[in-house]
Amino acid sequence: LFRIINIIFTQIFCMLKKYDYLIVGAGFYGAVSAYELNKKGYKCLVIEKRNHIGGNCYTETVDGINVHKYGAHIFHTNDREIWEYVNQLVEFNRYTNSPVAINNGKLYNLPFNMNTFYQIWGVRTPKEAVDKIAEQTEKYKDVNPQNLEEQALKLVGDDIYNILIKEYTEKQWGMKATELPAFIIKRLPIRFTFDNNYFNDTYQGVPIGGYTKIFEKLLEETEVLLKTDFFANREYFEALADKIIYTGPIDKFFNYEAGKLNYRSLRFENESLDIENFQGNAVVNYTSHEETFTRIIEHKHFEFGTQKNTIITKEYPQDWNENLEPYYPVNDSVNNKIYREYKKKADASEKVIFGGRLAEYKYYDMHQIIGSALSKMKKILNNEKEKL
Ligand code: FAD
Ligand code: UDP
């Protein structure tokens, strides 16, 4: 009797199995994967627990302004192929990110460049600035940086660290800068030119009309189920396809067997204002403890908006718990160790491909996620070809 029940169950499961790939998550990793697989004739189902596609890059049009619902997103890359890839999907504008920082009522340009050095020290030439930084970093020159504070002091010295880095970082991560990994701060360029471009990359911009348009294009030929959580009906979804591409938190996938990973979360406070221009820039960072938010975003400036009104968002970092969105992986040594356990399990899985910021537990930008999804799909498609 057991055998018969087993056969019936297997048959029902096989009938249900009508997709080649089940893709969990409609962010960049999931959507690019779906697009590439669909082009080659594979049938995919994308499930997304939120009520919209786009993951954290999602934008929503409010009063004609494209609001970056999960924080400011600026596309930047050095990789021409990736730039061309996104540009064949939608048109990008020439937006260049040049955030301004406010500390105790004073304004500073970011990233650290000649404008910043002039604002802090009054130095006017690159030589004066180089000398000033050498003087500031002299006492740290033999330090082998083990944490973010040591790394920052070695790179830029006390003044810049105290005005622009320490308190912003501690608000952002809810940890002492001495407890954070050094690599986080290496993302910020230091320049001896009067150039306020936050990124060093060759290509940069924001999609005209918002990011959601990219996802609509990527997913236009694919079946998508919104408000659908993989874990609400896991066995059913696992039986739907031969392969799964999973872009959610990796620890949850493995039932937290190796422990819980930590994330950093955010709270966004939106305000619609009846004025044309609130802060004159898309991104203004607040680098002191005086304010509990880290930045204010004024969305219209990403697209040079000329509306009569404006929408701003204050970004408050917060501790993460299971009821909140896991925005940033916390890549310290404790969490990285836990992640490595999950990575071993993930590598051993034949059926499931783990990709993206949450499944790979890495601080990836959009272009890196797209690059990683594209190369994974290429590999999969080549393997499939070999099998034929
Ligand atoms: P996500 O976009 O997080 O997509 C994963 C999706 O999976 C989500 O939609 C989620 O709801 C869904 N999901 C999770 N679990 C389940 C489940 N159980 N069932 C169904 N669905 C599920 N990058 C840049 O290049 N430039 C920037 O300026 C930039 N700014 C950023 C600012 C902030 C505040 C943040 C948080 C990130 C920023 N990024 C930026 C990074 C960028 O958001 C990521 O690189 C990108 O969104 C990662 O794509 P992803 O597909 O890996 O993950
Ligand atoms: N950072 C800082 N001061 C700033 C902006 C950034 O000290 O005004 C540090 C901070 O530690 C932050 C890191 O640089 O976590 C990376 O900042 P970025 O703006 O690149 O990160 P995002 O939050 O946009 O991913």
Short mmCIF file of C-alpha atoms and ligand atoms in Angstrom, two decimals:
data_model
loop_
_atom_site.label_atom_id
_atom_site.label_comp_id
_atom_site.label_asym_id
_atom_site.label_seq_id
_atom_site.Cartn_x
_atom_site.Cartn_y
_atom_site.Cartn_z
CA LEU A 1 0.00 0.00 0.00
CA PHE A 2 2.87 2.33 0.87
CA ARG A 3 4.38 1.75 -2.57
CA ILE A 4 1.13 2.53 -4.35
CA ILE A 5 0.64 5.75 -2.34
CA ASN A 6 4.22 6.67 -3.11
CA ILE A 7 3.72 6.15 -6.86
CA ILE A 8 0.51 8.19 -6.87
CA PHE A 9 2.23 11.01 -5.01
CA THR A 10 5.19 10.95 -7.38
CA GLN A 11 2.85 11.11 -10.37
CA ILE A 12 0.95 14.07 -8.92
CA PHE A 13 4.26 15.79 -8.26
CA CYS A 14 5.40 15.13 -11.82
CA MET A 15 2.17 16.58 -13.19
CA LEU A 16 2.73 19.66 -11.09
CA LYS A 17 6.29 20.00 -12.35
CA LYS A 18 5.60 22.24 -15.26
CA TYR A 19 8.50 24.68 -15.21
CA ASP A 20 12.16 24.22 -16.05
CA TYR A 21 13.14 26.84 -13.46
CA LEU A 22 11.48 28.22 -10.38
CA ILE A 23 13.02 31.60 -9.56
CA VAL A 24 12.58 32.92 -6.04
CA GLY A 25 12.84 36.74 -6.00
CA ALA A 26 12.21 39.37 -8.69
CA GLY A 27 15.28 41.54 -7.99
CA PHE A 28 18.16 41.89 -10.49
CA TYR A 29 19.52 38.39 -9.97
CA GLY A 30 16.14 36.72 -10.43
CA ALA A 31 14.94 38.95 -13.27
CA VAL A 32 18.16 38.73 -15.33
CA SER A 33 18.18 34.95 -14.87
CA ALA A 34 14.55 34.72 -16.01
CA TYR A 35 15.25 36.92 -19.05
CA GLU A 36 18.28 34.88 -20.17
CA LEU A 37 16.63 31.50 -19.63
CA ASN A 38 13.42 32.60 -21.29
CA LYS A 39 15.36 33.78 -24.38
CA LYS A 40 16.69 30.23 -24.76
CA GLY A 41 13.23 28.69 -24.46
CA TYR A 42 13.28 27.57 -20.83
CA LYS A 43 10.02 27.93 -19.00
CA CYS A 44 10.39 29.90 -15.79
CA LEU A 45 8.13 30.88 -12.94
CA VAL A 46 9.22 33.83 -10.80
CA ILE A 47 7.75 34.11 -7.32
CA GLU A 48 8.15 37.30 -5.32
CA LYS A 49 6.94 37.85 -1.80
CA ARG A 50 6.55 41.63 -2.17
CA ASN A 51 3.67 43.15 -4.13
CA HIS A 52 5.98 44.37 -6.90
CA ILE A 53 8.96 43.35 -9.04
CA GLY A 54 12.42 44.98 -8.90
CA GLY A 55 13.69 43.94 -5.46
CA ASN A 56 15.45 46.79 -3.69
CA CYS A 57 15.85 48.72 -6.95
CA TYR A 58 12.09 49.21 -7.31
CA THR A 59 10.87 52.74 -8.09
CA GLU A 60 7.31 53.98 -7.85
CA THR A 61 5.98 57.03 -9.68
CA VAL A 62 4.31 59.47 -7.29
CA ASP A 63 3.10 62.87 -8.59
CA GLY A 64 5.32 62.41 -11.64
CA ILE A 65 8.44 61.73 -9.55
CA ASN A 66 10.14 58.33 -9.60
CA VAL A 67 10.64 57.47 -5.94
CA HIS A 68 13.45 55.03 -5.09
CA LYS A 69 11.41 53.09 -2.54
CA TYR A 70 14.31 51.18 -0.98
CA GLY A 71 17.01 53.84 -0.99
CA ALA A 72 18.94 55.80 -3.62
CA HIS A 73 20.10 53.66 -6.54
CA ILE A 74 22.69 54.92 -8.99
CA PHE A 75 23.88 52.59 -11.70
CA HIS A 76 27.65 52.61 -12.24
CA THR A 77 30.04 50.18 -13.88
CA ASN A 78 33.35 49.87 -15.69
CA ASP A 79 32.11 46.95 -17.66
CA ARG A 80 31.01 48.01 -21.11
CA GLU A 81 29.07 44.81 -21.76
CA ILE A 82 26.96 45.31 -18.64
CA TRP A 83 26.39 48.97 -19.49
CA GLU A 84 25.25 47.99 -23.00
CA TYR A 85 23.11 45.21 -21.57
CA VAL A 86 21.08 47.57 -19.36
CA ASN A 87 20.94 50.23 -22.08
CA GLN A 88 19.35 47.84 -24.56
CA LEU A 89 16.58 47.37 -22.00
CA VAL A 90 15.91 51.04 -21.20
CA GLU A 91 17.48 54.44 -21.79
CA PHE A 92 19.73 55.90 -19.08
CA ASN A 93 20.31 59.57 -18.29
CA ARG A 94 23.65 61.26 -17.51
CA TYR A 95 23.11 61.52 -13.74
CA THR A 96 26.39 61.63 -11.81
CA ASN A 97 26.22 61.01 -8.09
CA SER A 98 27.81 63.87 -6.14
CA PRO A 99 26.50 63.65 -2.60
CA VAL A 100 27.01 66.48 -0.16
CA ALA A 101 27.66 65.85 3.54
CA ILE A 102 26.40 67.96 6.43
CA ASN A 103 28.22 67.92 9.74
CA ASN A 104 27.29 70.31 12.53
CA GLY A 105 25.68 72.69 10.06
CA LYS A 106 28.65 72.80 7.65
CA LEU A 107 28.59 71.44 4.10
CA TYR A 108 31.30 69.21 2.60
CA ASN A 109 31.67 67.64 -0.82
CA LEU A 110 32.01 63.89 -1.23
CA PRO A 111 33.85 61.72 -2.04
CA PHE A 112 37.04 63.01 -0.43
CA ASN A 113 38.50 65.35 -3.06
CA MET A 114 40.13 68.77 -3.45
CA ASN A 115 36.82 70.51 -2.64
CA THR A 116 36.58 68.58 0.64
CA PHE A 117 40.22 69.22 1.52
CA TYR A 118 39.73 72.95 0.89
CA GLN A 119 36.57 72.96 3.04
CA ILE A 120 38.33 71.19 5.93
CA TRP A 121 41.87 72.60 5.85
CA GLY A 122 41.77 75.53 3.43
CA VAL A 123 44.40 73.82 1.22
CA ARG A 124 44.22 74.89 -2.44
CA THR A 125 46.68 72.76 -4.38
CA PRO A 126 47.05 68.98 -4.68
CA LYS A 127 50.55 69.23 -3.17
CA GLU A 128 49.21 71.02 -0.10
CA ALA A 129 46.45 68.42 0.23
CA VAL A 130 48.84 65.46 -0.16
CA ASP A 131 51.13 66.99 2.49
CA LYS A 132 48.21 67.58 4.84
CA ILE A 133 46.98 63.99 4.48
CA ALA A 134 50.54 62.68 4.96
CA GLU A 135 50.76 64.74 8.17
CA GLN A 136 47.37 63.41 9.35
CA THR A 137 48.16 59.76 8.56
CA GLU A 138 51.83 59.75 9.67
CA LYS A 139 51.13 58.15 13.03
CA TYR A 140 49.15 55.32 11.41
CA LYS A 141 51.60 54.44 8.66
CA ASP A 142 52.79 51.19 10.29
CA VAL A 143 49.30 50.03 11.25
CA ASN A 144 48.07 46.91 9.51
CA PRO A 145 44.35 47.77 9.53
CA GLN A 146 42.20 45.17 11.25
CA ASN A 147 38.98 47.14 11.32
CA LEU A 148 37.20 50.07 9.66
CA GLU A 149 38.51 52.70 12.06
CA GLU A 150 42.15 51.68 11.57
CA GLN A 151 41.64 51.49 7.80
CA ALA A 152 40.04 54.95 7.64
CA LEU A 153 42.67 56.60 9.85
CA LYS A 154 45.43 55.08 7.77
CA LEU A 155 43.81 56.31 4.56
CA VAL A 156 42.73 59.85 5.49
CA GLY A 157 43.74 60.61 9.08
CA ASP A 158 41.89 62.08 12.07
CA ASP A 159 40.07 65.14 10.69
CA ILE A 160 38.24 63.52 7.80
CA TYR A 161 37.58 60.43 9.89
CA ASN A 162 35.97 62.48 12.66
CA ILE A 163 33.96 64.83 10.45
CA LEU A 164 32.82 62.54 7.65
CA ILE A 165 33.25 58.89 8.57
CA LYS A 166 33.07 57.85 12.22
CA GLU A 167 29.56 58.82 13.27
CA TYR A 168 27.97 58.19 9.86
CA THR A 169 29.42 54.69 9.85
CA GLU A 170 28.37 53.98 13.41
CA LYS A 171 24.81 55.11 12.64
CA GLN A 172 24.76 53.09 9.42
CA TRP A 173 25.92 49.85 10.99
CA GLY A 174 24.85 50.26 14.65
CA MET A 175 28.34 49.11 15.64
CA LYS A 176 31.56 50.75 16.71
CA ALA A 177 33.87 51.48 13.76
CA THR A 178 36.47 49.35 15.56
CA GLU A 179 34.15 46.33 15.27
CA LEU A 180 33.50 46.70 11.55
CA PRO A 181 35.46 45.11 8.70
CA ALA A 182 37.95 47.38 6.96
CA PHE A 183 36.74 46.69 3.42
CA ILE A 184 33.55 48.79 3.78
CA ILE A 185 35.48 52.05 3.69
CA LYS A 186 37.68 51.08 0.75
CA ARG A 187 34.61 51.71 -1.42
CA LEU A 188 35.03 55.49 -1.04
CA PRO A 189 37.47 57.12 -3.50
CA ILE A 190 40.08 59.72 -2.48
CA ARG A 191 41.07 62.18 -5.21
CA PHE A 192 43.42 65.09 -5.62
CA THR A 193 41.25 66.78 -8.25
CA PHE A 194 38.18 69.00 -7.90
CA ASP A 195 35.90 66.14 -8.91
CA ASN A 196 32.77 65.41 -6.86
CA ASN A 197 31.82 62.27 -8.77
CA TYR A 198 31.19 59.63 -6.07
CA PHE A 199 32.21 56.78 -8.37
CA ASN A 200 35.35 56.11 -10.40
CA ASP A 201 33.50 54.04 -13.00
CA THR A 202 33.42 54.89 -16.70
CA TYR A 203 29.65 54.49 -17.03
CA GLN A 204 27.02 55.95 -14.75
CA GLY A 205 23.36 56.98 -14.84
CA VAL A 206 19.80 56.39 -13.76
CA PRO A 207 17.14 54.82 -16.02
CA ILE A 208 14.86 57.46 -17.49
CA GLY A 209 11.42 56.76 -16.07
CA GLY A 210 12.73 54.74 -13.11
CA TYR A 211 14.23 51.32 -12.46
CA THR A 212 10.92 49.44 -12.51
CA LYS A 213 10.88 49.81 -16.31
CA ILE A 214 13.98 47.61 -16.55
CA PHE A 215 12.27 44.87 -14.59
CA GLU A 216 9.09 45.13 -16.65
CA LYS A 217 11.24 44.55 -19.72
CA LEU A 218 13.25 41.72 -18.19
CA LEU A 219 10.12 39.92 -17.02
CA GLU A 220 7.70 40.75 -19.84
CA GLU A 221 7.72 37.19 -21.21
CA THR A 222 7.87 35.41 -17.86
CA GLU A 223 5.11 34.32 -15.52
CA VAL A 224 5.44 36.18 -12.22
CA LEU A 225 3.49 35.56 -9.01
CA LEU A 226 3.60 38.52 -6.62
CA LYS A 227 2.81 38.37 -2.89
CA THR A 228 4.03 34.77 -2.99
CA ASP A 229 6.46 33.63 -0.33
CA PHE A 230 8.49 30.53 -1.16
CA PHE A 231 8.45 29.46 2.49
CA ALA A 232 4.68 29.68 2.81
CA ASN A 233 4.37 26.63 0.55
CA ARG A 234 7.88 25.31 0.14
CA GLU A 235 7.17 21.68 -0.78
CA TYR A 236 4.69 22.70 -3.42
CA PHE A 237 7.08 25.17 -5.03
CA GLU A 238 10.04 22.79 -4.86
CA ALA A 239 8.02 20.24 -6.80
CA LEU A 240 7.09 22.71 -9.52
CA ALA A 241 10.41 22.73 -11.36
CA ASP A 242 13.56 20.69 -11.91
CA LYS A 243 15.81 23.56 -10.92
CA ILE A 244 15.47 26.47 -8.54
CA ILE A 245 17.22 29.82 -8.58
CA TYR A 246 17.00 31.19 -5.06
CA THR A 247 17.81 34.84 -4.26
CA GLY A 248 16.45 35.12 -0.70
CA PRO A 249 18.39 34.85 2.59
CA ILE A 250 20.56 31.73 2.53
CA ASP A 251 20.24 30.94 6.24
CA LYS A 252 16.47 30.76 6.00
CA PHE A 253 16.72 28.34 3.06
CA PHE A 254 18.66 25.91 5.25
CA ASN A 255 16.34 26.33 8.25
CA TYR A 256 19.06 28.21 10.16
CA GLU A 257 20.90 24.89 10.67
CA ALA A 258 24.29 26.59 11.00
CA GLY A 259 22.94 29.56 12.95
CA LYS A 260 21.29 32.86 12.09
CA LEU A 261 23.04 35.44 9.96
CA ASN A 262 22.74 39.08 10.91
CA TYR A 263 21.62 41.86 8.57
CA ARG A 264 21.25 45.61 8.83
CA SER A 265 17.84 47.05 8.15
CA LEU A 266 16.55 50.50 7.20
CA ARG A 267 13.42 52.55 7.78
CA PHE A 268 12.37 55.08 5.15
CA GLU A 269 10.33 58.14 6.05
CA ASN A 270 8.80 59.81 2.97
CA GLU A 271 7.50 63.37 2.80
CA SER A 272 5.74 65.10 -0.05
CA LEU A 273 6.52 68.82 -0.01
CA ASP A 274 4.76 71.64 -1.79
CA ILE A 275 8.01 73.31 -2.81
CA GLU A 276 10.11 72.94 -5.92
CA ASN A 277 13.49 72.25 -4.43
CA PHE A 278 14.26 71.10 -0.89
CA GLN A 279 18.02 70.49 -0.80
CA GLY A 280 19.35 71.11 -4.31
CA ASN A 281 20.86 67.64 -4.58
CA ALA A 282 19.60 64.07 -4.84
CA VAL A 283 21.66 62.82 -1.87
CA VAL A 284 22.69 64.68 1.27
CA ASN A 285 24.48 62.68 3.98
CA TYR A 286 24.21 63.62 7.65
CA THR A 287 27.51 62.56 9.15
CA SER A 288 27.05 63.39 12.84
CA HIS A 289 25.10 61.72 15.66
CA GLU A 290 23.02 64.91 15.95
CA GLU A 291 20.54 63.44 13.43
CA THR A 292 19.50 59.80 13.71
CA PHE A 293 19.01 59.42 9.94
CA THR A 294 22.04 58.95 7.69
CA ARG A 295 20.80 60.68 4.55
CA ILE A 296 18.00 62.58 2.88
CA ILE A 297 17.16 61.68 -0.69
CA GLU A 298 15.35 64.17 -2.93
CA HIS A 299 14.16 61.88 -5.70
CA LYS A 300 13.38 64.36 -8.50
CA HIS A 301 17.07 65.30 -8.82
CA PHE A 302 17.97 61.79 -10.07
CA GLU A 303 16.12 62.71 -13.24
CA PHE A 304 16.57 66.50 -13.30
CA GLY A 305 12.85 66.85 -12.47
CA THR A 306 11.09 70.17 -13.01
CA GLN A 307 7.89 69.41 -11.10
CA LYS A 308 6.36 72.11 -8.88
CA ASN A 309 6.48 69.75 -5.87
CA THR A 310 9.13 67.45 -4.43
CA ILE A 311 9.41 64.18 -2.48
CA ILE A 312 12.10 63.53 0.08
CA THR A 313 13.05 60.43 2.04
CA LYS A 314 14.93 60.25 5.31
CA GLU A 315 16.87 57.00 5.71
CA TYR A 316 17.11 55.61 9.24
CA PRO A 317 19.33 52.56 9.75
CA GLN A 318 18.00 50.07 12.27
CA ASP A 319 18.74 46.71 13.83
CA TRP A 320 17.29 43.87 11.84
CA ASN A 321 14.76 41.32 13.07
CA GLU A 322 12.70 38.77 11.16
CA ASN A 323 9.82 41.18 10.62
CA LEU A 324 12.05 43.70 8.83
CA GLU A 325 13.72 43.73 5.41
CA PRO A 326 17.31 42.42 5.48
CA TYR A 327 19.02 45.20 3.46
CA TYR A 328 22.71 44.78 4.16
CA PRO A 329 24.62 41.61 5.02
CA VAL A 330 26.89 42.22 8.03
CA ASN A 331 30.14 40.74 6.73
CA ASP A 332 32.06 40.57 10.01
CA SER A 333 34.07 37.49 10.97
CA VAL A 334 31.30 35.86 13.05
CA ASN A 335 28.73 36.12 10.25
CA ASN A 336 31.17 35.21 7.50
CA LYS A 337 32.00 32.02 9.38
CA ILE A 338 28.33 31.06 9.56
CA TYR A 339 27.93 31.93 5.88
CA ARG A 340 30.79 29.62 4.90
CA GLU A 341 28.86 26.70 6.43
CA TYR A 342 25.84 27.56 4.29
CA LYS A 343 28.02 28.05 1.23
CA LYS A 344 29.26 24.45 1.56
CA LYS A 345 25.66 23.23 1.61
CA ALA A 346 24.75 25.48 -1.30
CA ASP A 347 27.68 24.20 -3.39
CA ALA A 348 26.59 20.63 -2.73
CA SER A 349 23.06 21.25 -3.98
CA GLU A 350 22.41 20.04 -7.52
CA LYS A 351 18.93 21.41 -7.76
CA VAL A 352 19.30 24.90 -6.33
CA ILE A 353 21.41 27.82 -7.56
CA PHE A 354 22.00 30.49 -4.93
CA GLY A 355 22.58 34.02 -6.24
CA GLY A 356 22.31 37.68 -5.28
CA ARG A 357 22.97 39.89 -2.28
CA LEU A 358 21.06 37.77 0.22
CA ALA A 359 21.79 34.26 -1.03
CA GLU A 360 25.52 35.00 -1.41
CA TYR A 361 25.56 37.19 1.72
CA LYS A 362 27.68 39.83 -0.01
CA TYR A 363 27.63 43.60 -0.35
CA TYR A 364 27.06 43.59 -4.12
CA ASP A 365 26.11 46.55 -6.32
CA MET A 366 23.62 46.23 -9.16
CA HIS A 367 26.22 45.85 -11.92
CA GLN A 368 27.94 43.08 -9.96
CA ILE A 369 24.66 41.23 -9.47
CA ILE A 370 23.87 41.49 -13.18
CA GLY A 371 27.39 40.31 -14.07
CA SER A 372 27.15 37.38 -11.70
CA ALA A 373 23.68 36.33 -12.95
CA LEU A 374 24.81 36.59 -16.58
CA SER A 375 27.89 34.46 -16.09
CA LYS A 376 25.94 31.86 -14.09
CA MET A 377 23.26 31.65 -16.79
CA LYS A 378 25.93 31.31 -19.49
CA LYS A 379 27.41 28.37 -17.58
CA ILE A 380 24.03 26.72 -17.11
CA LEU A 381 23.11 27.15 -20.76
CA ASN A 382 26.46 25.74 -21.90
CA ASN A 383 26.02 22.71 -19.63
CA GLU A 384 22.53 22.14 -20.97
CA LYS A 385 23.90 22.31 -24.53
CA GLU A 386 26.56 19.71 -23.69
CA LYS A 387 23.89 17.36 -22.33
CA LEU A 388 22.03 17.36 -25.67
P1 FAD B 1 17.14 42.03 -4.10
O1 FAD B 1 16.99 43.27 -4.91
O2 FAD B 1 17.09 42.15 -2.62
O3 FAD B 1 16.01 41.00 -4.58
C1 FAD B 1 15.70 39.82 -3.88
C2 FAD B 1 14.20 39.62 -3.97
O4 FAD B 1 13.87 38.34 -3.42
C3 FAD B 1 13.41 40.65 -3.17
O5 FAD B 1 12.48 41.30 -3.99
C4 FAD B 1 12.74 39.83 -2.08
O6 FAD B 1 11.47 40.31 -1.70
C5 FAD B 1 12.64 38.45 -2.75
N1 FAD B 1 12.54 37.36 -1.78
C6 FAD B 1 13.33 37.13 -0.71
N2 FAD B 1 12.90 36.04 -0.04
C7 FAD B 1 11.82 35.57 -0.72
C8 FAD B 1 10.93 34.47 -0.51
N3 FAD B 1 11.04 33.68 0.54
N4 FAD B 1 9.93 34.28 -1.41
C9 FAD B 1 9.77 35.11 -2.47
N5 FAD B 1 10.58 36.17 -2.70
C10 FAD B 1 11.58 36.40 -1.85
N6 FAD B 1 23.61 49.21 -5.90
C11 FAD B 1 24.14 50.01 -6.85
O7 FAD B 1 24.67 49.51 -7.84
N7 FAD B 1 24.07 51.38 -6.75
C12 FAD B 1 23.49 52.00 -5.69
O8 FAD B 1 23.43 53.24 -5.63
C13 FAD B 1 22.91 51.18 -4.67
N8 FAD B 1 22.33 51.74 -3.60
C14 FAD B 1 21.76 50.94 -2.65
C15 FAD B 1 21.14 51.55 -1.57
C16 FAD B 1 20.53 50.77 -0.59
C17 FAD B 1 19.86 51.45 0.56
C18 FAD B 1 20.58 49.35 -0.68
C19 FAD B 1 19.94 48.51 0.38
C20 FAD B 1 21.21 48.74 -1.76
C21 FAD B 1 21.82 49.52 -2.75
N9 FAD B 1 22.42 48.95 -3.86
C22 FAD B 1 22.99 49.75 -4.81
C23 FAD B 1 22.50 47.47 -4.03
C24 FAD B 1 21.37 46.89 -4.85
O9 FAD B 1 20.14 47.16 -4.23
C25 FAD B 1 21.59 45.39 -4.97
O10 FAD B 1 22.82 45.12 -5.60
C26 FAD B 1 20.50 44.65 -5.75
O11 FAD B 1 19.22 45.06 -5.39
C27 FAD B 1 20.64 43.18 -5.46
O12 FAD B 1 19.75 42.44 -6.26
P2 FAD B 1 19.31 41.00 -5.76
O13 FAD B 1 18.47 40.42 -6.84
O14 FAD B 1 20.48 40.23 -5.28
O15 FAD B 1 18.46 41.26 -4.42
N1 UDP B 2 30.59 56.43 4.53
C1 UDP B 2 30.96 57.41 5.43
N2 UDP B 2 30.50 58.68 5.27
C2 UDP B 2 29.67 59.03 4.25
C3 UDP B 2 29.31 58.03 3.31
C4 UDP B 2 29.78 56.74 3.49
O1 UDP B 2 31.69 57.13 6.37
O2 UDP B 2 29.26 60.21 4.16
C5 UDP B 2 31.09 55.05 4.75
C6 UDP B 2 30.12 54.21 5.58
O3 UDP B 2 30.91 53.36 6.41
C7 UDP B 2 29.38 53.41 4.56
C8 UDP B 2 30.47 53.16 3.50
O4 UDP B 2 31.25 54.37 3.53
O5 UDP B 2 28.87 52.21 5.09
C9 UDP B 2 29.94 52.89 2.10
O6 UDP B 2 29.13 53.95 1.72
P1 UDP B 2 28.23 53.94 0.43
O7 UDP B 2 27.57 55.27 0.33
O8 UDP B 2 29.07 53.49 -0.70
O9 UDP B 2 27.22 52.77 0.78
P2 UDP B 2 25.68 52.45 0.48
O10 UDP B 2 25.03 52.56 1.81
O11 UDP B 2 25.18 53.48 -0.49
O12 UDP B 2 25.69 51.06 -0.06
#
